Coordinates of C-alpha atoms in Angstrom, one line a residue:
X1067 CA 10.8 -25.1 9.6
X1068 CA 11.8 -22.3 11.6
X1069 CA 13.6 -22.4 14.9
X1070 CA 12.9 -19.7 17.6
X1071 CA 15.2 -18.5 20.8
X1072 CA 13.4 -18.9 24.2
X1073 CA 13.0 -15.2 24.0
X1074 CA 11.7 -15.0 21.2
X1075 CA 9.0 -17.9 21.9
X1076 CA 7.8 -15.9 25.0
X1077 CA 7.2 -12.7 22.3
X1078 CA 5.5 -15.4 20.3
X1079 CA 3.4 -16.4 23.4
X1080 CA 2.6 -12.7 24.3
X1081 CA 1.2 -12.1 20.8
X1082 CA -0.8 -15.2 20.7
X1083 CA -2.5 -13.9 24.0
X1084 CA -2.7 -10.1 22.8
X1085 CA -2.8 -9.9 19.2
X1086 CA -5.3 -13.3 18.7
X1087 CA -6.9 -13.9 21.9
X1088 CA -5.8 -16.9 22.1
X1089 CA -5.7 -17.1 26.2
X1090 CA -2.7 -19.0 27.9
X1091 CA -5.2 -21.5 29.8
X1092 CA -5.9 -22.6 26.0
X1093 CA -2.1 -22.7 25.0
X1094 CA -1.4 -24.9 28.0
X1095 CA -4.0 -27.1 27.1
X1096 CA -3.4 -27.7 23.3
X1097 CA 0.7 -27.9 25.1
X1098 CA -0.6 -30.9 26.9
X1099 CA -3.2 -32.7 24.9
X1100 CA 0.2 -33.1 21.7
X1101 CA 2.1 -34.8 24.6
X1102 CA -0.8 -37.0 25.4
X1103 CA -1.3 -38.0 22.2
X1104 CA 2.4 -38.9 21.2
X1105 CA 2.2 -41.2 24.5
X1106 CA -1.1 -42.4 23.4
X1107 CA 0.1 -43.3 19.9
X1108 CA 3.5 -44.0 20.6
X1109 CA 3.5 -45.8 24.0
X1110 CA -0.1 -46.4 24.7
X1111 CA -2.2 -45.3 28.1
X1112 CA -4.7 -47.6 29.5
X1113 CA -3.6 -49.6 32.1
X1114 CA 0.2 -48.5 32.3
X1115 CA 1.6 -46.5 35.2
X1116 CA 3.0 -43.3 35.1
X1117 CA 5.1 -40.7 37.3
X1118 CA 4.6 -37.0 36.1
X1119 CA 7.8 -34.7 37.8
X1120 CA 6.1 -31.1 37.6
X1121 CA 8.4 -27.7 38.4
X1122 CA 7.6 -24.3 38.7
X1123 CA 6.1 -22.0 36.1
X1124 CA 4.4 -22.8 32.8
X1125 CA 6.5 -26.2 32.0
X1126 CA 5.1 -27.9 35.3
X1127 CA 1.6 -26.4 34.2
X1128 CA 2.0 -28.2 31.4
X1129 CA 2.8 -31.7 33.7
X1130 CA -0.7 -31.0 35.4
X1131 CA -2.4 -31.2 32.1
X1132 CA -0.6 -34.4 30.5
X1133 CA -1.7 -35.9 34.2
X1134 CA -4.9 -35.5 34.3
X1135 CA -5.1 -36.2 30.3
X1136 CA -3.7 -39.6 31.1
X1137 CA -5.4 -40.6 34.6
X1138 CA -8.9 -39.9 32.5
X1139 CA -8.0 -42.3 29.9
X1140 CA -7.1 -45.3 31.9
X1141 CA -3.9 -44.8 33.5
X1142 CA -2.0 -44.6 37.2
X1143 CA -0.7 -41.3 37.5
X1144 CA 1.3 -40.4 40.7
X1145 CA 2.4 -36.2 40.3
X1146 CA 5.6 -35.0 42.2
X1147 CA 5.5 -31.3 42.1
X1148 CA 9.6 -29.9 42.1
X1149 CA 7.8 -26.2 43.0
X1150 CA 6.6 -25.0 45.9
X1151 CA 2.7 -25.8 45.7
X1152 CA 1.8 -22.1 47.0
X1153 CA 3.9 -20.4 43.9
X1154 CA 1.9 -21.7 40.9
X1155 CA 0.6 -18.9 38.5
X1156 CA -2.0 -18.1 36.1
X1157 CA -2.3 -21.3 33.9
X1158 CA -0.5 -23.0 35.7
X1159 CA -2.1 -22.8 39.3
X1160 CA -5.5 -23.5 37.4
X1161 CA -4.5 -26.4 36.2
X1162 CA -3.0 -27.9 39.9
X1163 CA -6.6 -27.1 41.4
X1164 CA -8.0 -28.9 38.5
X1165 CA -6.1 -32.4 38.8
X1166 CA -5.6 -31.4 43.0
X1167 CA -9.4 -32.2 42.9
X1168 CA -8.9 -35.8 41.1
X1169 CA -8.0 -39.1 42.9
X1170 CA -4.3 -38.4 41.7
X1171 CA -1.3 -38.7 44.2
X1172 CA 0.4 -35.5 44.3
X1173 CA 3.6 -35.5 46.4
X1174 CA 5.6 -32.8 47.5
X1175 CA 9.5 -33.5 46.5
X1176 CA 12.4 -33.0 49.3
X1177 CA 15.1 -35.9 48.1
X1178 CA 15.3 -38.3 45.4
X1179 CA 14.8 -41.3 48.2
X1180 CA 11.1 -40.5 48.3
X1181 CA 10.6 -40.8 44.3
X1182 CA 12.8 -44.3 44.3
X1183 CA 9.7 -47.3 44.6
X1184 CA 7.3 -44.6 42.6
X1185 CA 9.7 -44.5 39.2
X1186 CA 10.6 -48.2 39.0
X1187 CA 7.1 -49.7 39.3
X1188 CA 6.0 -47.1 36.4
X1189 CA 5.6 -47.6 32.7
X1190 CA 6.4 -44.3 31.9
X1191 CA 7.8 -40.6 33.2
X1192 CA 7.0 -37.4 31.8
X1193 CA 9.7 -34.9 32.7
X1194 CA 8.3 -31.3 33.1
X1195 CA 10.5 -29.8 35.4
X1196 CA 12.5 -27.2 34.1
X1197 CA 11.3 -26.6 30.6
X1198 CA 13.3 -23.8 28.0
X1199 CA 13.8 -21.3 30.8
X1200 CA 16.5 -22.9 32.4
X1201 CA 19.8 -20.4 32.8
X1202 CA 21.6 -22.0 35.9
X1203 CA 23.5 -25.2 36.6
X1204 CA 21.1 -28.1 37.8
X1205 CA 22.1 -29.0 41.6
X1206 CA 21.3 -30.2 44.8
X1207 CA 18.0 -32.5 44.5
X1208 CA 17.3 -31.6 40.8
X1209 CA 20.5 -33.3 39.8
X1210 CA 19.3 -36.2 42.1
X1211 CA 16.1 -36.8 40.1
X1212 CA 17.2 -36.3 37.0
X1213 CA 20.0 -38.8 37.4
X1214 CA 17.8 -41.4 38.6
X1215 CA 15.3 -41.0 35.5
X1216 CA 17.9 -41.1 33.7
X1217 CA 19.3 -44.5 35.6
X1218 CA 15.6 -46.5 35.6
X1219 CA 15.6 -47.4 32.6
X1220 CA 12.1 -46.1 32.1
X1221 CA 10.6 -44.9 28.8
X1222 CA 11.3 -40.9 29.0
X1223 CA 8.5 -38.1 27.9
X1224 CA 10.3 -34.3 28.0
X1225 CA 7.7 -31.7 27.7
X1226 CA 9.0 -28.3 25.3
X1227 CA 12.8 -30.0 26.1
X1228 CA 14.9 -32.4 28.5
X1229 CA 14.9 -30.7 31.8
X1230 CA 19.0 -29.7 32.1
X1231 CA 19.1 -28.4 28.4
X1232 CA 20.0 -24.9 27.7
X1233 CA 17.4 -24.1 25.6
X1234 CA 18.8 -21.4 23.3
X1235 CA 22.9 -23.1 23.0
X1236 CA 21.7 -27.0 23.3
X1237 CA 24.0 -27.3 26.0
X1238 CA 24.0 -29.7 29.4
X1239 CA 23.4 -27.5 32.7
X1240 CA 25.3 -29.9 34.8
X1241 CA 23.3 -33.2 33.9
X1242 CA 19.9 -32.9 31.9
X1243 CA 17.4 -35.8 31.2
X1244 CA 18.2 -38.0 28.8
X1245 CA 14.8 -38.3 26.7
X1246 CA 13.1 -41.1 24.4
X1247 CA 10.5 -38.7 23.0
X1248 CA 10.5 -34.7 23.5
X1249 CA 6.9 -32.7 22.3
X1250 CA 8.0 -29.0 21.7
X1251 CA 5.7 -26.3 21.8
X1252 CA 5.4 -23.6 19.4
X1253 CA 8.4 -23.9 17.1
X1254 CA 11.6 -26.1 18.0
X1255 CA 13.7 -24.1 20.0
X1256 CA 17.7 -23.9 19.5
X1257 CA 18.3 -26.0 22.4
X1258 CA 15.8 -29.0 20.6
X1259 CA 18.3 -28.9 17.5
X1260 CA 21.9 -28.3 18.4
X1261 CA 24.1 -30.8 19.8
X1262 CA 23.9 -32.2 22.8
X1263 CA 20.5 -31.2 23.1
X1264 CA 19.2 -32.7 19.9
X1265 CA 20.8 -36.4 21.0
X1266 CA 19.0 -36.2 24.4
X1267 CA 15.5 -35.1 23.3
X1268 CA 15.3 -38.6 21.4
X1269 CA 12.7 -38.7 18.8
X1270 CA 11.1 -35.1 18.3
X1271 CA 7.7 -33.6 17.7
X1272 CA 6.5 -30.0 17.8
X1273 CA 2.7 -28.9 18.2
X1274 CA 1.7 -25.2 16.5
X1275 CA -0.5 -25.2 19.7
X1276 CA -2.8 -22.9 17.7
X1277 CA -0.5 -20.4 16.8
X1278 CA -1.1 -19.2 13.3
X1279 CA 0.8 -19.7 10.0
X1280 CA 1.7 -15.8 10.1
X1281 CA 3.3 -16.4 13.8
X1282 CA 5.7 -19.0 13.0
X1283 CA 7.4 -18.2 9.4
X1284 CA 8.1 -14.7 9.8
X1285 CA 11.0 -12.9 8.2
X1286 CA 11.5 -12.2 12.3
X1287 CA 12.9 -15.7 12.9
X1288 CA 16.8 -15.5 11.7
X1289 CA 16.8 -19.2 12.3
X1290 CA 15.6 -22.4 10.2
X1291 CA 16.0 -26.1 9.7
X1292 CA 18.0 -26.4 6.3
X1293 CA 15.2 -26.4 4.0
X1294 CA 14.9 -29.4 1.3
X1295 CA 14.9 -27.4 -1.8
X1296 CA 14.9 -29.3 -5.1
X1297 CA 18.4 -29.4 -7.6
X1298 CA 17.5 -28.0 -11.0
X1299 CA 17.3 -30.7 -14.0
X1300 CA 20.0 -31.3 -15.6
X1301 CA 19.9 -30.4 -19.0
X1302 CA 20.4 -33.0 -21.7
X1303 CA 22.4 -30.7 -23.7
X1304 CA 24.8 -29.6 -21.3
X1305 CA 29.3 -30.1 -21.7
X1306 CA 31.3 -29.5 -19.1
X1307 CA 31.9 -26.7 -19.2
X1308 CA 28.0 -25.5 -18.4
X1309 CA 28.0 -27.7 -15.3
X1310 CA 30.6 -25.4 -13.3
X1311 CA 34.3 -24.7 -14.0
X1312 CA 35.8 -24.1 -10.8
X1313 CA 39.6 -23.6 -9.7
X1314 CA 41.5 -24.6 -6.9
X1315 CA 44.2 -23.4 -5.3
X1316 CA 45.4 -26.1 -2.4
X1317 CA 48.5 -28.3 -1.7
X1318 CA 51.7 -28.7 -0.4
X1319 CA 54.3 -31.1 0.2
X1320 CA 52.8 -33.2 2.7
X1321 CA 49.3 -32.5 2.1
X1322 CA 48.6 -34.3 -0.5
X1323 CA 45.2 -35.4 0.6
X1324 CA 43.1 -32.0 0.9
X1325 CA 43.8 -31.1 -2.4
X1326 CA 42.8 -34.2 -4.0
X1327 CA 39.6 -34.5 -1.9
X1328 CA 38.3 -30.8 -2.6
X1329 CA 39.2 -31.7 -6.0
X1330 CA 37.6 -34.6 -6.7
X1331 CA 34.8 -34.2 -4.8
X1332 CA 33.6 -31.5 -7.2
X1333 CA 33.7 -34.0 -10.0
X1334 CA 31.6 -36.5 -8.0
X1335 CA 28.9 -34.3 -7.1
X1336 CA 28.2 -33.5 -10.6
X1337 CA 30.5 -30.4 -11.6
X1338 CA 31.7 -30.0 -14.4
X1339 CA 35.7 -28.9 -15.5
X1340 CA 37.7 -29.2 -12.1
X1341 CA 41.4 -26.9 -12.3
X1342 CA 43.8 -27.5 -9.7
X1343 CA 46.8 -25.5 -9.1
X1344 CA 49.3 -27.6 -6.6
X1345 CA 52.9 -27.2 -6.0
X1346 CA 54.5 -29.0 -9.7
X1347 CA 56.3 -31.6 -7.2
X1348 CA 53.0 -33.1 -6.2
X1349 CA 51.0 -33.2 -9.5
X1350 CA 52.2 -36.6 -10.2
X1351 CA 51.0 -38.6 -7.1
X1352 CA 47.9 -36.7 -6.8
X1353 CA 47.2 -37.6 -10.5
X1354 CA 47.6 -41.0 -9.8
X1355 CA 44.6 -40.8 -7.8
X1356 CA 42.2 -38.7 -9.4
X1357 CA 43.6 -38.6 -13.4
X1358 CA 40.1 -36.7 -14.6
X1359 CA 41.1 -33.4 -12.7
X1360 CA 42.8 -31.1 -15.1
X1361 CA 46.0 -29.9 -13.5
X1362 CA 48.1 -26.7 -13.3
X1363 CA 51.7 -27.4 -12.0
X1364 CA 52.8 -24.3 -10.1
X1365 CA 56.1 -22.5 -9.0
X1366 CA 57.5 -23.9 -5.0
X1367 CA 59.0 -22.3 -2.2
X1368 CA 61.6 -24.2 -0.6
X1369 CA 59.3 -25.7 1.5
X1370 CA 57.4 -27.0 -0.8
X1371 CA 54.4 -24.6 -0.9
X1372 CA 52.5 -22.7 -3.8
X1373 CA 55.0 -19.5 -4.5
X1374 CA 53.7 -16.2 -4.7
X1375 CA 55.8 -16.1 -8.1
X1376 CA 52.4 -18.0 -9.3
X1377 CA 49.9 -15.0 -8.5
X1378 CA 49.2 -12.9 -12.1
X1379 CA 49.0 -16.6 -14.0
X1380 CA 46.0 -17.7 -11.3
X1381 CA 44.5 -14.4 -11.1
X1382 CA 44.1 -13.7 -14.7
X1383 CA 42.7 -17.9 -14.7
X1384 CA 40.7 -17.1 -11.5
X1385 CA 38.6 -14.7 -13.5
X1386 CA 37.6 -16.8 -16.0
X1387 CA 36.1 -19.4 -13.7
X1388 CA 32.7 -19.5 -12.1
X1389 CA 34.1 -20.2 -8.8
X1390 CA 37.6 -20.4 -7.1
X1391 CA 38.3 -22.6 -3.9
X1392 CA 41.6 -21.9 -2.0
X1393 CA 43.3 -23.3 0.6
X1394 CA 42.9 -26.9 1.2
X1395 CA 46.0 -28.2 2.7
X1396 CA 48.0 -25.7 1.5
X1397 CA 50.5 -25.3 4.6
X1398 CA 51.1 -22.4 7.0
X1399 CA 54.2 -21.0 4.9
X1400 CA 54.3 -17.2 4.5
X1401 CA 54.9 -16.4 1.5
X1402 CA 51.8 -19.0 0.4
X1403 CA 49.9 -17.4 3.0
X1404 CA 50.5 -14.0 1.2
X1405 CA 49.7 -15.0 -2.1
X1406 CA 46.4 -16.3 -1.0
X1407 CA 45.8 -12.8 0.6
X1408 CA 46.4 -11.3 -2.4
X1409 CA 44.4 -13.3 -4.3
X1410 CA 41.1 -12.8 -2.2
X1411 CA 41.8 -9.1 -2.2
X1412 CA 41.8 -9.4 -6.3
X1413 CA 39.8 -12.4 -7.9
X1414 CA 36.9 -10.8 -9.2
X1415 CA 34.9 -14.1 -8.9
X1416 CA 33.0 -16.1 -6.1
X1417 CA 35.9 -17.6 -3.5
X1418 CA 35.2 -20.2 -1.1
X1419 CA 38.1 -20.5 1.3
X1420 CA 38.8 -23.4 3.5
X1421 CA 41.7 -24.8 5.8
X1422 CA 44.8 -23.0 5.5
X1423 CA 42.9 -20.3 3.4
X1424 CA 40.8 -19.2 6.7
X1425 CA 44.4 -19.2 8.5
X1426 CA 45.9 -16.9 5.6
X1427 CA 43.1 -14.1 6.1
X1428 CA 42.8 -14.4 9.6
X1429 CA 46.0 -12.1 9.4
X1430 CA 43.9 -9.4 7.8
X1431 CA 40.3 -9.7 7.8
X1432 CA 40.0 -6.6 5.6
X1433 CA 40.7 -8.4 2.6
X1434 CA 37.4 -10.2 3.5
X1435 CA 35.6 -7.0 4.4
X1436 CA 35.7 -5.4 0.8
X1437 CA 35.3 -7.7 -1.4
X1438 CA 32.8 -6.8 -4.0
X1439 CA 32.4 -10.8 -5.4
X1440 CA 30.6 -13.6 -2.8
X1441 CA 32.8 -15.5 -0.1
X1442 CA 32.3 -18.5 1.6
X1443 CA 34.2 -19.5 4.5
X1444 CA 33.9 -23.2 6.5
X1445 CA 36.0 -23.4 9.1
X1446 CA 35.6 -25.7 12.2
X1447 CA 35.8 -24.3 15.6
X1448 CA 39.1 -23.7 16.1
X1449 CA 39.7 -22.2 12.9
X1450 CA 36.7 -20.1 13.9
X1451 CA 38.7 -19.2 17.0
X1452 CA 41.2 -17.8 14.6
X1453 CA 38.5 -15.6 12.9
X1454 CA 36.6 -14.1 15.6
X1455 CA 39.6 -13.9 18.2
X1456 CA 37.3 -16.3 20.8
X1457 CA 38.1 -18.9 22.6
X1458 CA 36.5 -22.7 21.0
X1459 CA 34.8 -22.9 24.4
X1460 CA 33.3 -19.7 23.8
X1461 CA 32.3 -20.1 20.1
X1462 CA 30.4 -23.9 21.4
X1463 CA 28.6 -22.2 23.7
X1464 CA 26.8 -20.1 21.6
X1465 CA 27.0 -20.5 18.1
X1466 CA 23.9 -19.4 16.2
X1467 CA 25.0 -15.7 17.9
X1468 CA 28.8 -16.5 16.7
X1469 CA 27.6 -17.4 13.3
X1470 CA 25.3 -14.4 13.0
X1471 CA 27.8 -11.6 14.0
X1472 CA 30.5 -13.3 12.2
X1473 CA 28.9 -13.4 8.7
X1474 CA 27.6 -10.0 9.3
X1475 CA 31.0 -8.5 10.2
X1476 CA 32.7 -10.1 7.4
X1477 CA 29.9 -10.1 5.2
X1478 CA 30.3 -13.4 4.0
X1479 CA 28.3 -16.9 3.8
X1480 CA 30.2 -19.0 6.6
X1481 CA 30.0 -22.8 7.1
X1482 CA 30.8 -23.4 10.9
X1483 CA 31.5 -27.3 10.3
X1484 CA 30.5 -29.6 12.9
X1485 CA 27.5 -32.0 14.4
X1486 CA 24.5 -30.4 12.7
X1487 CA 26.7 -27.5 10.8
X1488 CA 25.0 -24.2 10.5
X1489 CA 25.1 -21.9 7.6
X1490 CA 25.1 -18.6 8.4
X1491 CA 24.4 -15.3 6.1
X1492 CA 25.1 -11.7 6.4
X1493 CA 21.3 -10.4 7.0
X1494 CA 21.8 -13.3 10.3
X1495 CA 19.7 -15.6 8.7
X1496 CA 21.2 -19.0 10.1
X1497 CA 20.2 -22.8 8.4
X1498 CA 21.1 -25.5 10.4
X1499 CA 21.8 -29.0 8.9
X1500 CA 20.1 -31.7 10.0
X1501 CA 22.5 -34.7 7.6
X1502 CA 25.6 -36.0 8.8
X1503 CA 27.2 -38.5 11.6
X1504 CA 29.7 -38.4 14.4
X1505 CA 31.9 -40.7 11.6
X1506 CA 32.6 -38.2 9.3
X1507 CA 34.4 -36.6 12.3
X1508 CA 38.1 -37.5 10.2
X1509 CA 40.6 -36.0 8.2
X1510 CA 39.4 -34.8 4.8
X1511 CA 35.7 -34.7 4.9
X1512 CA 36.0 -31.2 5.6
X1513 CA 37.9 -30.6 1.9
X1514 CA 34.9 -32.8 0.8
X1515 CA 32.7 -30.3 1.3
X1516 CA 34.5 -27.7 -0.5
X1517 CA 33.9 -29.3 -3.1
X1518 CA 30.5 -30.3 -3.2
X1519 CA 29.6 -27.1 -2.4
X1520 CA 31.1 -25.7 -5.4
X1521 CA 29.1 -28.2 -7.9
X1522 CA 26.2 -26.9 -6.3
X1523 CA 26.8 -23.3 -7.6
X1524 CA 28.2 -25.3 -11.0
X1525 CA 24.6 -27.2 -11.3
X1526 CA 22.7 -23.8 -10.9
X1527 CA 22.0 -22.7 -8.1
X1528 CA 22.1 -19.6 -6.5
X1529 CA 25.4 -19.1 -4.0
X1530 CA 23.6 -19.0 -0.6
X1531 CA 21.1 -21.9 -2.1
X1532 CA 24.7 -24.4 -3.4
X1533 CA 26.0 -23.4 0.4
X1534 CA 23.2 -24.9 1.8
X1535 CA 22.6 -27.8 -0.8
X1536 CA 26.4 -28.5 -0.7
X1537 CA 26.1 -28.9 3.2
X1538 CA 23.0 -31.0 2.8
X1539 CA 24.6 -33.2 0.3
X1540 CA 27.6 -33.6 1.9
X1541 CA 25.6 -34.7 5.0
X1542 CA 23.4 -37.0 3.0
X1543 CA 26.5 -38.6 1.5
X1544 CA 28.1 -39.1 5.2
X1545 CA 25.0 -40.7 6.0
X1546 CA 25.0 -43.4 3.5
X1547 CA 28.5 -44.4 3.9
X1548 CA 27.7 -44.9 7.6
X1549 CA 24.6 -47.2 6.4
X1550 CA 27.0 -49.0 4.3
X1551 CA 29.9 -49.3 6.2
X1552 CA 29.5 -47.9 9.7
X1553 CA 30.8 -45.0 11.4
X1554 CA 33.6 -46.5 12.6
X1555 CA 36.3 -46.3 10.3
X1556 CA 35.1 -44.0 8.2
X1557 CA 37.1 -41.9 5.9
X1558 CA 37.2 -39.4 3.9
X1559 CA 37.2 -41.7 0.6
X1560 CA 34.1 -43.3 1.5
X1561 CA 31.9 -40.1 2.1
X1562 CA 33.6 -38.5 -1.5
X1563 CA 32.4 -42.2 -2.8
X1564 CA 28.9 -41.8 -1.7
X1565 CA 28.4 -38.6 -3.6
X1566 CA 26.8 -39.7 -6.7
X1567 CA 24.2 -41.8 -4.9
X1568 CA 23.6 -38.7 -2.5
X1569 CA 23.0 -37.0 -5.6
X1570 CA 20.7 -39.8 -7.3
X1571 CA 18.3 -40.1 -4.0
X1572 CA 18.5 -36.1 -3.6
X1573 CA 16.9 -36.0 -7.3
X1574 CA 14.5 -39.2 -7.0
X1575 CA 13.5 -38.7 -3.0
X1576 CA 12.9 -35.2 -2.4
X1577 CA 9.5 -36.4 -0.2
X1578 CA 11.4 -38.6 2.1
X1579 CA 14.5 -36.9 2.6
X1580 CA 12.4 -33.9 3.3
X1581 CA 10.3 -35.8 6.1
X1582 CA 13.8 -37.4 7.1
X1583 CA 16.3 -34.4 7.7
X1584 CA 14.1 -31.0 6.9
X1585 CA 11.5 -31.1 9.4
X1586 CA 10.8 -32.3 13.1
X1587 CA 7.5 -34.1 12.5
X1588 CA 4.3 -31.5 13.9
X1589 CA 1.5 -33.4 15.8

């Protein structure tokens, strides 16, 4: 499903009006009549009370029309307009004569005092005060209201988003309404899918509202749900060496986790032959722990880092592989730092970088620039500080842009890792992932998905396509550890665990999993 920018759904607005004749009375309508029904079916109407908050513009139209859609079926509306009564518009103003004219309260809103004994004798609230518009912090008696919905305790409607949420970063203006069901119009927005937004609009729907199939999946829209697409069979003939061999570069002397995770991790989510090259001090213990890896003891520095002496022996083996993954915990020394350089400038091969890797080439960017061979990179945000030279603050605050002029400018696929991690290409095209928890929020789940992603590409698919699978998987796997066990406590282990029954219910539940995670259900 495709995700649109705010300014981008007014364009899509615009042409509905123009292009299809498709008036904007009628787009308000069909707006209301999908958060009607989600009430209706989800709630219920007759005989329950209900306090509509209704602001300025288009979003409070909308409020008139879920009003009167619910006083005509049965229930006690009372409407508290947040805009000056004399400003509505278009649409909008039509639809205040229309329900002025019915026996519903409509009340004027100076301080939160005067909405107190009217929200805690309702059933239900519909929030439609700000809408995706909003640009500025929420003050003064905004902030009131929204912090007493937010403090009754009453069952929360947002209409198009929760009033306080940025609609194109997801981000709080100063407080925002914390919703049990948000109905968005159109397409989901940014704001309806990135964190914190996505948390506060509870559970989500979107209505079409008319628009036609052309309008909503063009090549226009950059952005998109992570689509569920299927993992090709596995053929009964295959060795290991058809399912993906992959090399990795990673370790040093006290990480000995990252490289064992990345590692591993492969193996578990159905590649193939799995090479790692680690400092020769560390093969032993990290054998001891995954003894099916195939390893490569390599040459130290004194610190106990991969030696650049190592580079022409993994060069001339990096080019034999189908993919090579460096960097996991493999220290901030120089002189490793400078071998992994070098080996990105030369490896003739897909590279997926990670960790330490993304430090290494953050020293010259160039090498990523001119690469004729695909490169990943995954970096959280403060690795992504490193790479674009902003602040994580920044980066947070906008990262669909981030992501899109980042993978452009270093022509690369880029993983910016996080709560619902998005994927971004160099034509801007930007997935976001819907799998995952706040538990896999620990050390090492990050190497995890180095790893997976690379038995993506070693099963078959395409390198955007095992980018975006590999994200997915890794999410899914996350997700059923945290069923198992919680997401407290949870480690690194017990997502790379979890990856052959990730795998297993990707294969056998490709309906469900594509309801679940791939789409925001349309009503």
């Amino acid at each position: 499903m495709k995700v649109s920018s705010v300014s981008q759904m007014r364009s899509l607005d615009r042409t509905a009006v123009e292009q299809y004749g498709i008036k904007e009375e009628l787009l308000m309508e069909n707006a209301g009549q999908a958060v009607y029904f989600v009430i209706h079916s989800r709630f219920g109407v007759r005989g329950k009370r209900f306090v509509v908050f209704s602001g300025a513009g288009n979003n409070g139209g909308d409020g008139f029309v879920i009003a009167r859609k619910l006083h005509s079926n049965g229930a006690a509306v009372t409407l508290f307009l947040m805009g000056n009564k004399g400003k509505y518009k278009g649409a909008a103003k039509l639809n205040l004569d229309i329900v002025s004219r019915l026996s519903i309260p409509i009340l004027e809103v100076s301080s939160v005092g005067a909405i107190k004994t009217h929200v805690l004798h309702a059933h239900g609230i519909v929030d439609s005060i700000f809408g995706t518009g909003l640009v500025r912090e929420v003050a003064g008696v905004y902030r009131d209201i929204i912090d007493f919905i937010n403090q009754s305790g009453r069952t929360v409607f947002s209409v198009d988003i929760p009033s306080g949420i940025n609609g194109d970063t997801g981000q709080v203006m100063g407080t925002a309404v914390r919703a049990d069901y948000t109905v968005t119009f159109g397409l989901p927005k940014a704001g309806n899918v990135l964190y914190p937004g996505f948390h506060l609009c509870g559970s989500q729907y979107v209505t079409h509202i008319s628009f036609p199939p052309q309008m909503i999946d063009t090549a226009d829209l950059k952005v998109e749900i992570n689509p569920f697409n299927p993992l090709p069979v596995r053929n009964p003939d295959v060795h290991k060496g058809s399912v993906g061999q992959v090399l990795f570069i990673a370790g040093a002397s006290t990480y000995f986790g990252a490289p064992f995770f990345s590692a591993f991790s492969f193996l578990k989510a159905g590649g193939g032959y799995c090479r790692l090259a680690a400092p020769a001090s560390m093969t032993p213990f990290i054998a001891d722990m995954g003894a099916e890896i195939v390893f490569l003891p390599q040459k130290e520095t004194h610190e106990g880092s991969i030696s650049l002496e190592n580079r022409a022996d993994l060069l001339e083996l990096a080019n034999k592989m189908d993919m090579v993954v460096l960097g996991p915990g493999l220290s901030l020394n120089t002189e490793s730092a400078q071998l992994i350089r070098e080996l990105v400038r030369d490896i003739q091969k897909p590279i997926l970088i990670d960790g330490d890797g993304i430090s290494a080439v953050c020293t010259d960017l160039d090498v990523l620039k001119t690469r004729k061979h695909d490169t990943v990179l995954t970096p959280h945000p403060g690795e992504m500080s490193r790479i674009t030279g902003m602040s994580v603050k920044g980066i947070v605050s906008d990262k669909i842009k981030c992501v899109q002029e980042t993978a452009r400018r270093l022509n690369a696929v880029l993983v910016l890792k996080g709560a619902h991690s998005l994927i971004g290409f160099p034509d801007q095209r930007v997935l976001v992932n819907m799998s995952g928890n706040p538990g896999m929020a620990t050390a090492g789940s990050g190497d995890v998905l180095t790893g997976t992603i690379a038995a993506m590409l070693g099963l078959g698919l395409d390198l955007k396509a095992a980018v975006a699978k590999g994200v997915f998987i890794h999410g899914l796997s996350g997700d059923l550890a945290a069923e198992a066990l919680g997401q407290d406590g949870l480690t690194a282990r017990d997502v790379l665990s979890h990856l052959p029954a990730a795998m297993k219910m990707d294969r056998e539940g490709s309906g469900s999993l594509g309801r679940r995670y791939c789409d925001i259900q349309v009503v």
